[in-house]
Tab-separated table of C-alpha atoms and ligand atoms in Angstrom:
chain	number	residue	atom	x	y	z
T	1	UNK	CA	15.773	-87.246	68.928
T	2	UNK	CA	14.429	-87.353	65.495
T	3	UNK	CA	15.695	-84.475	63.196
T	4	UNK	CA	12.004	-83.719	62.418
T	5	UNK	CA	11.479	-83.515	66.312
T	6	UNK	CA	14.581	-81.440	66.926
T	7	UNK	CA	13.390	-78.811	64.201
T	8	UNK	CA	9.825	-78.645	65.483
T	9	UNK	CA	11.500	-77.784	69.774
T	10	UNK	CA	13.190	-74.998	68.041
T	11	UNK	CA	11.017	-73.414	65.925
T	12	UNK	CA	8.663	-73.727	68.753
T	13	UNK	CA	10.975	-71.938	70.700
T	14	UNK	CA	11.607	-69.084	68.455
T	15	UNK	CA	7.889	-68.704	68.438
T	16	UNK	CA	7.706	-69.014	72.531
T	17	UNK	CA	10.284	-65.474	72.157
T	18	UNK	CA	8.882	-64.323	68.946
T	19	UNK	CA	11.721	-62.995	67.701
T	20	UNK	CA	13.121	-64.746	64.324
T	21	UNK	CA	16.658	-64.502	65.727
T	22	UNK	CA	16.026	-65.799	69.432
T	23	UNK	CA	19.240	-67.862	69.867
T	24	UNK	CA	18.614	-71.164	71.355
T	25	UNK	CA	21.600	-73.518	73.126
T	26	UNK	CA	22.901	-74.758	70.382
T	27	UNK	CA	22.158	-72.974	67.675
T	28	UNK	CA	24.026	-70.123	65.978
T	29	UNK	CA	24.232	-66.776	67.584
T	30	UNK	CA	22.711	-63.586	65.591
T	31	UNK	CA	24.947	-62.771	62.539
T	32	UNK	CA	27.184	-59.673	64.153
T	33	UNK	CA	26.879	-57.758	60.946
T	34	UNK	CA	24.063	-57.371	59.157
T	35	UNK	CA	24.549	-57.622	55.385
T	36	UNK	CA	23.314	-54.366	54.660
T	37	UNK	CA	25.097	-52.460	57.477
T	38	UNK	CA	28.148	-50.275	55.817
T	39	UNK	CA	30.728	-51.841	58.191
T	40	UNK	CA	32.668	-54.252	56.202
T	41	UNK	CA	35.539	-55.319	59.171
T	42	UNK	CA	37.335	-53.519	61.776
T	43	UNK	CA	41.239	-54.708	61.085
T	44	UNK	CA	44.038	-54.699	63.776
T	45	UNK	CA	46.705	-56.625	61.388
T	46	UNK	CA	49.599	-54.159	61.666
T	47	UNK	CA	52.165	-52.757	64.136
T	48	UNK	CA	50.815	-51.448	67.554
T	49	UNK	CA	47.445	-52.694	66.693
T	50	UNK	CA	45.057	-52.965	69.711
T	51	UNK	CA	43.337	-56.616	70.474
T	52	UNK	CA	39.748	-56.313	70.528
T	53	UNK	CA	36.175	-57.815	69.195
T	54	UNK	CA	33.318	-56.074	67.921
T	55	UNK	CA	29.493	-56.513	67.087
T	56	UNK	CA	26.939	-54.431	65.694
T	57	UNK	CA	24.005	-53.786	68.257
T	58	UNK	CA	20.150	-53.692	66.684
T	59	UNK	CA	20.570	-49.437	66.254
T	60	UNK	CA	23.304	-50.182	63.917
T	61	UNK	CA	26.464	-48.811	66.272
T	62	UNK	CA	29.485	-51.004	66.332
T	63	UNK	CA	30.284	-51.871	69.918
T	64	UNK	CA	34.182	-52.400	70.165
T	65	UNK	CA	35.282	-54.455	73.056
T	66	UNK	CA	39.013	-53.831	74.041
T	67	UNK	CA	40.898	-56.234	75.953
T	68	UNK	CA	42.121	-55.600	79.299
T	69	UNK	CA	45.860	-55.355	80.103
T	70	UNK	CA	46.193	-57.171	83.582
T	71	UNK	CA	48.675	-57.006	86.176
T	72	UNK	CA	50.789	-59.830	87.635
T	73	UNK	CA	49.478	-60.429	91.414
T	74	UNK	CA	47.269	-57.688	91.551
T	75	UNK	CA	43.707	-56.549	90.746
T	76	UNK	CA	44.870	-53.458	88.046
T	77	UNK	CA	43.889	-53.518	84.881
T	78	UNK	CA	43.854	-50.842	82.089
T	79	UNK	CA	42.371	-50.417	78.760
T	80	UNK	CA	43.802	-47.526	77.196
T	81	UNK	CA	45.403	-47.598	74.151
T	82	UNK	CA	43.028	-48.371	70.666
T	83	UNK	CA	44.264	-47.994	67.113
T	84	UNK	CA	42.521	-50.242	64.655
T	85	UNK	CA	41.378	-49.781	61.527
T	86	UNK	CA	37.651	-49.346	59.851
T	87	UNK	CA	37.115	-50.504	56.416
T	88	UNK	CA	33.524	-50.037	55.288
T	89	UNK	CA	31.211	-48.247	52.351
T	90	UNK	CA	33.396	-45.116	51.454
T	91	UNK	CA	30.338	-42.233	52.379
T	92	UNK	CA	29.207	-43.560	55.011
T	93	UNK	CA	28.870	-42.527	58.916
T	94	UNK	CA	29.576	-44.335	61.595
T	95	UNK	CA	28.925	-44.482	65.062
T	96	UNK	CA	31.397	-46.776	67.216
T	97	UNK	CA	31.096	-46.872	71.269
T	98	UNK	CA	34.809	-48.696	72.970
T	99	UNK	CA	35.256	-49.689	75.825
T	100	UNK	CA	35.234	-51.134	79.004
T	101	UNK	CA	37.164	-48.934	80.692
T	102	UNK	CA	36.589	-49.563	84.362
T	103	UNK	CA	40.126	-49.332	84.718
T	104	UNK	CA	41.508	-50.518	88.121
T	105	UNK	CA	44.778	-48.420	89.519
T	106	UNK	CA	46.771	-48.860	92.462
T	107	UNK	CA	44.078	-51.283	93.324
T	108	UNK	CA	41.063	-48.471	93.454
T	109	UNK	CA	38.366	-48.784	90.350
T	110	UNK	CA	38.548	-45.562	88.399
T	111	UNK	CA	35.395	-43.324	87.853
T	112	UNK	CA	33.158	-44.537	85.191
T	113	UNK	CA	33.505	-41.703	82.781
T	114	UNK	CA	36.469	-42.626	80.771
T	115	UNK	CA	39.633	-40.219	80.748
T	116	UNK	CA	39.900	-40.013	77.261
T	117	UNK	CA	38.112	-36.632	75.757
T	118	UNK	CA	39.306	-36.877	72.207
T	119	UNK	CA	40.736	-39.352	69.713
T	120	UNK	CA	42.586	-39.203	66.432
T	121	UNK	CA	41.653	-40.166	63.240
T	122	UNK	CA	43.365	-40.865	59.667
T	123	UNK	CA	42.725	-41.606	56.547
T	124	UNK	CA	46.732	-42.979	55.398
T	125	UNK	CA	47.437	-43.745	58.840
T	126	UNK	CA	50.413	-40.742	58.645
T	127	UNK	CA	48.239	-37.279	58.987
T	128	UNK	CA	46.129	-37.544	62.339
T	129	UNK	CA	43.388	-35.275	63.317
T	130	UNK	CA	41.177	-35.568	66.680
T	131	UNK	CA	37.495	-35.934	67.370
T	132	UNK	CA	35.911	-35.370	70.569
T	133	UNK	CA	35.565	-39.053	72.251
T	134	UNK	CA	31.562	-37.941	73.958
T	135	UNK	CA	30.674	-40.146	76.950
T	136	UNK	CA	28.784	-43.117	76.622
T	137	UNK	CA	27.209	-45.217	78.824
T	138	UNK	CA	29.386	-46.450	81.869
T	139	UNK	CA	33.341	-46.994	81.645
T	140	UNK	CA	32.352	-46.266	77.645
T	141	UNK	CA	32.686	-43.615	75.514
T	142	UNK	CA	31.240	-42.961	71.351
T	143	UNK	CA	32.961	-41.603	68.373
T	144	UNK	CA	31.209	-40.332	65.254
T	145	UNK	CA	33.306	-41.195	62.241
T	146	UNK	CA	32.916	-40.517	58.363
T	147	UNK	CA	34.755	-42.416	56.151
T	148	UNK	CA	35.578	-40.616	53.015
T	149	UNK	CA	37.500	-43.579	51.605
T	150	UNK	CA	37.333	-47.201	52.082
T	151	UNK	CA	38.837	-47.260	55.424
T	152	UNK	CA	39.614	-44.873	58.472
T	153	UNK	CA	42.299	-45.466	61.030
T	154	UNK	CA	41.046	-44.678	65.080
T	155	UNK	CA	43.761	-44.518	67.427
T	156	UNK	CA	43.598	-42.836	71.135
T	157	UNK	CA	46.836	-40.610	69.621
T	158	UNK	CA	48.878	-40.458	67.331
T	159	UNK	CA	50.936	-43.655	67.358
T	160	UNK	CA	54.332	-44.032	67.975
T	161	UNK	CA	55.440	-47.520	66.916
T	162	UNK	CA	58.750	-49.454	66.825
T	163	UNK	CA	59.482	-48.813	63.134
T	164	UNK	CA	59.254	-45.083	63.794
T	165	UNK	CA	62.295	-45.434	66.852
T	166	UNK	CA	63.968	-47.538	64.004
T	167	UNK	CA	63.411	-44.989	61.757
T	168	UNK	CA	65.112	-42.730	64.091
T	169	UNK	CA	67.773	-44.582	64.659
T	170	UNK	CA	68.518	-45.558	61.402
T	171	UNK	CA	68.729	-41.380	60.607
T	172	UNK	CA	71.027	-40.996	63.418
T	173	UNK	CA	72.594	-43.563	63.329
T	174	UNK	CA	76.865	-43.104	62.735
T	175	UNK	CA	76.709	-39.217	63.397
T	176	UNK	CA	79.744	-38.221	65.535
T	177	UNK	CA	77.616	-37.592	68.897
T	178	UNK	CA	75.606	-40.650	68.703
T	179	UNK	CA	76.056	-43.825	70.120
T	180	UNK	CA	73.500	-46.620	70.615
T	181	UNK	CA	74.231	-49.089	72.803
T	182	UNK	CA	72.363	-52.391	73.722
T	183	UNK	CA	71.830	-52.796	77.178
T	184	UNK	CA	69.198	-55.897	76.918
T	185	UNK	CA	65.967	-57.447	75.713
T	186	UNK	CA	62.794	-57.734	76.508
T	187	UNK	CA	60.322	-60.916	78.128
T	188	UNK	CA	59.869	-61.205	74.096
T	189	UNK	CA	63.387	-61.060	72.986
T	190	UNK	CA	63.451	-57.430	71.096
T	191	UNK	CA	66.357	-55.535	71.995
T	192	UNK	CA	66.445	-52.154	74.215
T	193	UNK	CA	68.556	-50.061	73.362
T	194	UNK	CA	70.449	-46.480	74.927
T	195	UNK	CA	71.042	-43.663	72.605
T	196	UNK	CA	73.210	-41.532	73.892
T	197	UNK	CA	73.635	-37.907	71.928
T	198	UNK	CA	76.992	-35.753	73.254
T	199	UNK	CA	80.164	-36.109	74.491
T	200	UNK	CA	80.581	-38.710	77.431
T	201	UNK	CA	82.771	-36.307	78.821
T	202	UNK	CA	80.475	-33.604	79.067
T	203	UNK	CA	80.216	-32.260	82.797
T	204	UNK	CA	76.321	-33.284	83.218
T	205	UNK	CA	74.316	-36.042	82.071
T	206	UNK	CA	70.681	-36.603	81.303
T	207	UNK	CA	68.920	-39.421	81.326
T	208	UNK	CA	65.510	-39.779	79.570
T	209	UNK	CA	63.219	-42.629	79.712
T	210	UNK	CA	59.744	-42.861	77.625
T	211	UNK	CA	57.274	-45.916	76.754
T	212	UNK	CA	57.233	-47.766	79.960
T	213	UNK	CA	53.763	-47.742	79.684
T	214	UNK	CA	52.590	-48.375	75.900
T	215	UNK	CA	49.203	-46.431	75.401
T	216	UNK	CA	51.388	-43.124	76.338
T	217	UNK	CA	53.350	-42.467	72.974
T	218	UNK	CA	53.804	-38.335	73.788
T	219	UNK	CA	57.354	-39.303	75.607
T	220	UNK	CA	58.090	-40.819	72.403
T	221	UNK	CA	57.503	-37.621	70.577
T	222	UNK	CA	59.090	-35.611	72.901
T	223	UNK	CA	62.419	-37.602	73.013
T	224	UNK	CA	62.612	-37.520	69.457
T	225	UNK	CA	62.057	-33.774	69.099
T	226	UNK	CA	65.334	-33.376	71.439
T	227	UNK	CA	67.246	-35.734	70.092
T	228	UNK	CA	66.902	-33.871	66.401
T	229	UNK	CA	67.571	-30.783	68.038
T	230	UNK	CA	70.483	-31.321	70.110
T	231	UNK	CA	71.871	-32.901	66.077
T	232	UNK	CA	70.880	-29.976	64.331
T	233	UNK	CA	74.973	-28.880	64.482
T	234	UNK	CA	74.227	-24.889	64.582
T	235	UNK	CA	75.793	-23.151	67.600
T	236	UNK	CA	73.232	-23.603	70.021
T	237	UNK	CA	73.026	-27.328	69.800
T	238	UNK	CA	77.125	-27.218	70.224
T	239	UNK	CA	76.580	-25.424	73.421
T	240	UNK	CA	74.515	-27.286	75.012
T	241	UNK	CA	76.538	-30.136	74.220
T	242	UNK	CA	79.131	-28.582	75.682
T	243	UNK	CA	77.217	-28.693	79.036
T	244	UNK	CA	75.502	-31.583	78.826
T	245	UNK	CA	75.196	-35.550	77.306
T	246	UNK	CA	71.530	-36.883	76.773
T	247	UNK	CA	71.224	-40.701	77.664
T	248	UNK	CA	67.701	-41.482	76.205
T	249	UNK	CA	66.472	-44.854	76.985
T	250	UNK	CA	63.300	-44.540	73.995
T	251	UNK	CA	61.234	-47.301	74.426
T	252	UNK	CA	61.447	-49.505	77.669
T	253	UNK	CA	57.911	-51.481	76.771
T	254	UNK	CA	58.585	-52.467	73.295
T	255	UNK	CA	56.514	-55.826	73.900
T	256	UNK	CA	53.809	-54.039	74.927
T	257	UNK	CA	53.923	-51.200	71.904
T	258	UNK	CA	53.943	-54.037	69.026
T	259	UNK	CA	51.327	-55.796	70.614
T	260	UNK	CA	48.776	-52.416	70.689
T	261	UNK	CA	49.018	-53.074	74.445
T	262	UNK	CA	47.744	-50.377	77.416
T	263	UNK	CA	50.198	-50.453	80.403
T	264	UNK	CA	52.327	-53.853	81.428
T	265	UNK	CA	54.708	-55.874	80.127
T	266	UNK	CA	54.208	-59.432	78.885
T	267	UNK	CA	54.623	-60.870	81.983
T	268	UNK	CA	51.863	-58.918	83.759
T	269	UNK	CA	54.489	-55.975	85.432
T	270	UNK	CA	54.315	-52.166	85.699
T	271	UNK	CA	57.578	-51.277	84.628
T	272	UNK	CA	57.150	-47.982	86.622
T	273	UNK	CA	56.737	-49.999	90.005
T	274	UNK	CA	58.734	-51.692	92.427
T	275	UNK	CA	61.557	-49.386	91.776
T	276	UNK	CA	62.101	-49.540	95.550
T	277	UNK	CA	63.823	-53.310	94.748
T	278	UNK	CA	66.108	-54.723	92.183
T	279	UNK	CA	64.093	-55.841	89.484
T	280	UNK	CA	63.655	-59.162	88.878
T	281	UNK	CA	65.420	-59.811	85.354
T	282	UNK	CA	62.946	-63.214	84.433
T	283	UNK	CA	59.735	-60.878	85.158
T	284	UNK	CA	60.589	-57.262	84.360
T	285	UNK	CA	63.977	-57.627	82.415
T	286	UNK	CA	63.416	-54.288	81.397
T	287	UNK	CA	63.716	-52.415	83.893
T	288	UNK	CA	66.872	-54.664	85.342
T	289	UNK	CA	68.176	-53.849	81.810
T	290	UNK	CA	68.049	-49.971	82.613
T	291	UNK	CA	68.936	-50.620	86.576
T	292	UNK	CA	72.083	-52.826	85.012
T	293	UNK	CA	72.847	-49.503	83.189
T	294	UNK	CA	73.178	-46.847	85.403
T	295	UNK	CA	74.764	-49.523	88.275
T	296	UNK	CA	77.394	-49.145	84.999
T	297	UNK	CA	77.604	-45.541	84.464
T	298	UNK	CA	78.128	-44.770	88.868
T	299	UNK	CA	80.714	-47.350	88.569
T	300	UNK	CA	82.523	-45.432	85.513
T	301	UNK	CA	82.101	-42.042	88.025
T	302	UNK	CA	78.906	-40.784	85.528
T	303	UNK	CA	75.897	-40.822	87.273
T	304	UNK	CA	72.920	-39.069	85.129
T	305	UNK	CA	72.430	-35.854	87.274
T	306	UNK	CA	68.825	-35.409	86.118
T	307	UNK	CA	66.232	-38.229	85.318
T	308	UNK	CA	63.081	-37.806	83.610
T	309	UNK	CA	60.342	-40.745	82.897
T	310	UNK	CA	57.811	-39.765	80.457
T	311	UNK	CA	54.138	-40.699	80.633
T	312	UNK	CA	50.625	-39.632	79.499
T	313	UNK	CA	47.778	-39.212	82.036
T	314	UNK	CA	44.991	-36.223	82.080
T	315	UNK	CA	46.601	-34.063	84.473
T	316	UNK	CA	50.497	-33.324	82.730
T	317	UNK	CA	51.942	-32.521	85.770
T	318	UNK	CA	55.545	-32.999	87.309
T	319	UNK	CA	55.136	-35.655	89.266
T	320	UNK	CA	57.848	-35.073	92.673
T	321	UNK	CA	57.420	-38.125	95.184
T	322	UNK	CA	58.859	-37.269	98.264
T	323	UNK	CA	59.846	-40.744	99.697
T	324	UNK	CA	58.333	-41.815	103.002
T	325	UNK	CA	61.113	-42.076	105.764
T	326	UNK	CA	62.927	-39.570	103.603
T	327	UNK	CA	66.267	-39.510	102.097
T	328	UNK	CA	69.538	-38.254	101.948
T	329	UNK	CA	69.477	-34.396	100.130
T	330	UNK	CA	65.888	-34.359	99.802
T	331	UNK	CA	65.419	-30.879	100.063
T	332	UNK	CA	68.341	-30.295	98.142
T	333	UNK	CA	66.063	-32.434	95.684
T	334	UNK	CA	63.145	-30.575	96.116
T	335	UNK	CA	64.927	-27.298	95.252
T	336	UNK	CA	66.534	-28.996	92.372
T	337	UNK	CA	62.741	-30.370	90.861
T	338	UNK	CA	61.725	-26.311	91.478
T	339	UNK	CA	63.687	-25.405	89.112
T	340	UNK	CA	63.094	-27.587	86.690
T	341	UNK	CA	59.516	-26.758	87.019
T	342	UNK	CA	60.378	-23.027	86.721
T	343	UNK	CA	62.467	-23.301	83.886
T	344	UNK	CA	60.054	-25.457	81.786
T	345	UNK	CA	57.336	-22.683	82.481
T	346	UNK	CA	59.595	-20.442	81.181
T	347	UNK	CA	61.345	-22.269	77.982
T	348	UNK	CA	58.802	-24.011	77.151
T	349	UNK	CA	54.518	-24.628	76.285
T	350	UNK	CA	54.740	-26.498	80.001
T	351	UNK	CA	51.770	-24.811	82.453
T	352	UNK	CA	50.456	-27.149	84.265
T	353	UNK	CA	52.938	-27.508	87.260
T	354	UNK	CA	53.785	-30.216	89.947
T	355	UNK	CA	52.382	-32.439	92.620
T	356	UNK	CA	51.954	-31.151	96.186
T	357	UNK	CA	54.429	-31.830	98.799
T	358	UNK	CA	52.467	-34.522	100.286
T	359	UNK	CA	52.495	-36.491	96.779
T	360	UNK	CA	53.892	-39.966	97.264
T	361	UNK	CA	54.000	-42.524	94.925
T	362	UNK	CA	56.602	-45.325	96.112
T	363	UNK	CA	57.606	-47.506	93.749
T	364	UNK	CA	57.753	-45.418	90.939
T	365	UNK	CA	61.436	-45.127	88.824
T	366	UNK	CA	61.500	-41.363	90.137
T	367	UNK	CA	61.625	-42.446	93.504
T	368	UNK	CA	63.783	-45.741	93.509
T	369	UNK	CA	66.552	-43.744	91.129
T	370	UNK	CA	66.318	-41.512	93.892
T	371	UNK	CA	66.652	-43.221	96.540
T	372	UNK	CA	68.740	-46.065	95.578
T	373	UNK	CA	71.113	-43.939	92.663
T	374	UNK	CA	70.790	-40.677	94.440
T	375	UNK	CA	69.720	-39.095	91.026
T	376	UNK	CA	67.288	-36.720	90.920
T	377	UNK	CA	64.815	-37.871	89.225
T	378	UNK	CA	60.920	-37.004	88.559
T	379	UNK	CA	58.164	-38.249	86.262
T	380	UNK	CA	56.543	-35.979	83.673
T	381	UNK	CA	52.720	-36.602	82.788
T	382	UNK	CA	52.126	-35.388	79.423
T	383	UNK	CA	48.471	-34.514	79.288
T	384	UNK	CA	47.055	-36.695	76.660
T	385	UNK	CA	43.341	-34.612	76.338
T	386	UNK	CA	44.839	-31.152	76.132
T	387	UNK	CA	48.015	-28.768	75.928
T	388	UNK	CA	46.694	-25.801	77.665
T	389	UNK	CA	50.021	-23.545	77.431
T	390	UNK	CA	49.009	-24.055	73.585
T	391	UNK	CA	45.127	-24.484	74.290
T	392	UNK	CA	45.052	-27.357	71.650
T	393	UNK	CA	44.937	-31.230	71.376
T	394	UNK	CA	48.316	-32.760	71.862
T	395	UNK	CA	49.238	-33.524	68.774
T	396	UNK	CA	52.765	-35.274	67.417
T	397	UNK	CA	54.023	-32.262	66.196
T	398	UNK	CA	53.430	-30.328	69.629
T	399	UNK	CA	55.480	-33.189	71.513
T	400	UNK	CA	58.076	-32.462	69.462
T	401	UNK	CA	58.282	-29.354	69.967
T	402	UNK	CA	58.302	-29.284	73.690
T	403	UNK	CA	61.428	-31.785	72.988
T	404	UNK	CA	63.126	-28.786	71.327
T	405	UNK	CA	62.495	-26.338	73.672
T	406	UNK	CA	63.831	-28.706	76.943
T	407	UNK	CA	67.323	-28.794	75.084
T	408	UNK	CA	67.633	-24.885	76.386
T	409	UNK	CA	65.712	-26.123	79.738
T	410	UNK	CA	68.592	-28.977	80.281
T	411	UNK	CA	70.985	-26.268	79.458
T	412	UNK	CA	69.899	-23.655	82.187
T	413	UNK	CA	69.112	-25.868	84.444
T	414	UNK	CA	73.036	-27.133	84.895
T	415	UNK	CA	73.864	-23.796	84.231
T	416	UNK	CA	73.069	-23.243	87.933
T	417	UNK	CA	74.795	-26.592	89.486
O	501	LIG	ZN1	52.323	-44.038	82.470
């Protein structure tokens, strides 16, 4: 075909849709931004940065398309961590919609109103506030931004990243009562580490996981709040430490954190599933990093008495899986997962109480450290919408503190073993 011929088909067909823009096979699609919209880019170039795409829709709101996290073998998928940032006309307002969040879980599609209710925003990407995240159409929500300056950083919370655990580190880092040990690497080669803060000959032992899943950061935060506390060298931090060492694994899905992603590891696995089998160090090294550990510290005669695995959901609850077929001291676990209830209700901002006796949830690192280690050992939602013992948004700082109030929990609770 002639070009003369070729122009004349497709002008005839943007006159058959009468729209100037009507894209025909072949030819450009629609610019995504007009020129005189305020959006200038959305930019995702840093640490913990979320993938995604975006286009501007004809009423001028910036559609954000996360990308799904997807599991190995399975139909689950999440999208639940964002941080990105906005750069556009300083003054101007801005109304995004993300998504899709039709989330599948334990192979069941979640409901179509996302579970997010707020979001945090920043202008320097270091002082976070939140903004109510207002359902949008299906599996979508909208957030109305301003942008003061030049650019405006959205994340689901505030952000925990990899040079903030090194930042840790590095400040604790040689103390006396600190030791970090490597104890492997991830499917992308960055090394996990155990902190341990005490004395290894302390009569009890903690151990602490957070960051198996990467769109929860409030573990983070709470780890870090106990670790500083339990190093604060006045008298109460001596006697805890008298009762008890902390074993904090701090990040077990470091992959997953640098790459902004929402719940599985780079080769597709849940690294708070199939606990009820060794892991399998090629898929989920991981977690047969951590299993490697504590097959280590029962050989040495120092199995962690108390486990906790740290995770964000909207509920914040204990979460106490009594396994099917039960095990061996179960109720003496049960009793023991009371009290640790009790005593956080008591110590610290914690309300929002445990799962029923019926709750199972095989597969989980709660159960298979119970039933294959024999350590009790629960997982602790953190409610990522809303700390009602504080009635306020969960913020960094609040995390923290409920880290430096469960260094008196840990202490009362062996204080009865
Ligand atoms: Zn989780």
């Amino acid at each position: 075909m002639k070009r003369s011929c070729l122009l004349t088909v497709l002008m005839g067909a943007a006159l058959v849709c009468g729209l100037p823009d009507c894209s025909v096979a072949g030819e450009p699609p629609a610019m995504p931004v007009a020129p005189s919209h305020p959006l200038h880019y959305i930019a995702t170039d840093f640490e913990n940065a979320s993938p995604l795409w975006w286009e501007v829709d004809a009423d001028g709101v910036v559609q954000i398309q996360l990308v799904y996290d997807q599991e190995r073998a399975s139909p689950n998928r999440a999208n639940g961590h964002w941080l990105f940032r906005v750069e556009a006309e300083p003054g101007s307002d801005l109304t995004l919609t993300l998504g899709p969040f039709a989330n599948v879980w334990n192979g069941v599609l979640g409901k179509p109103t996302p579970e997010a209710k707020i979001s945090f925003i920043s202008d320097d990407g270091k002082q976070w506030r939140a903004i109510p995240a207002e359902p949008a159409e299906p599996y979508r929500f909208k957030l109305r931004v301003h942008l003061e300056g030049p650019s405006l950083y959205v994340a689901r919370l505030e952000p925990y990243r990899l040079s903030d655990l090194e930042r840790l580190k590095a400040d604790i880092a040689g103390q006396p009562l600190v030791e970090i040990t490597p104890i492997g690497r991830t499917v992308e080669d960055r090394e996990l580490e155990m902190i341990r803060v005490g004395k290894p000959d302390a009569p009890h032992r903690v151990l602490l996981r957070a960051r198996a899943h990467p769109w929860e950061p409030g573990g983070n935060w709470v780890v870090q709040g106990l670790i500083r506390r339990l190093l604060h060298g006045d008298e109460d931090a001596r006697r805890y430490l008298d009762r008890y060492c902390l074993y904090v694994m701090p990040m077990a899905n470091k992959d997953g954190v640098a790459r902004g992603r929402t719940r599985f590891n780079q080769r597709g696995m849940d690294l708070n599933r199939k606990w009820d089998q060794p892991a399998d160090p090629a898929l989920a090294p991981e977690n047969a990093a951590l299993e490697k550990w504590v097959e280590m510290m029962i050989a040495q005669g120092k199995r962690p008495d108390l486990a906790i695995d740290f995770h964000n959901d909207a509920g914040g609850r204990l979460h106490v899986s009594r396994p099917d077929g039960g095990v061996t001291g179960l109720d003496e676990y049960v009793v023991r997962m009371e009290r640790l209830e009790k005593l956080l209700r008591e110590k610290t901002w914690f309300t929002e109480g445990s799962t029923k006796s019926n709750f199972r949830n095989p597969g989980t690192v709660g159960e298979g450290l119970l039933v294959r280690y024999g350590i009790a050992a629960c997982i602790h939602e953190l409610n990522a919408n809303h700390i009602a013992g504080l009635d306020d948004v969960p913020t960094a700082e609040h995390w923290q503190l409920y880290g430096r109030q469960l260094a008196e929990v840990f202490w009362e609770y062996f204080g009865a073993e």
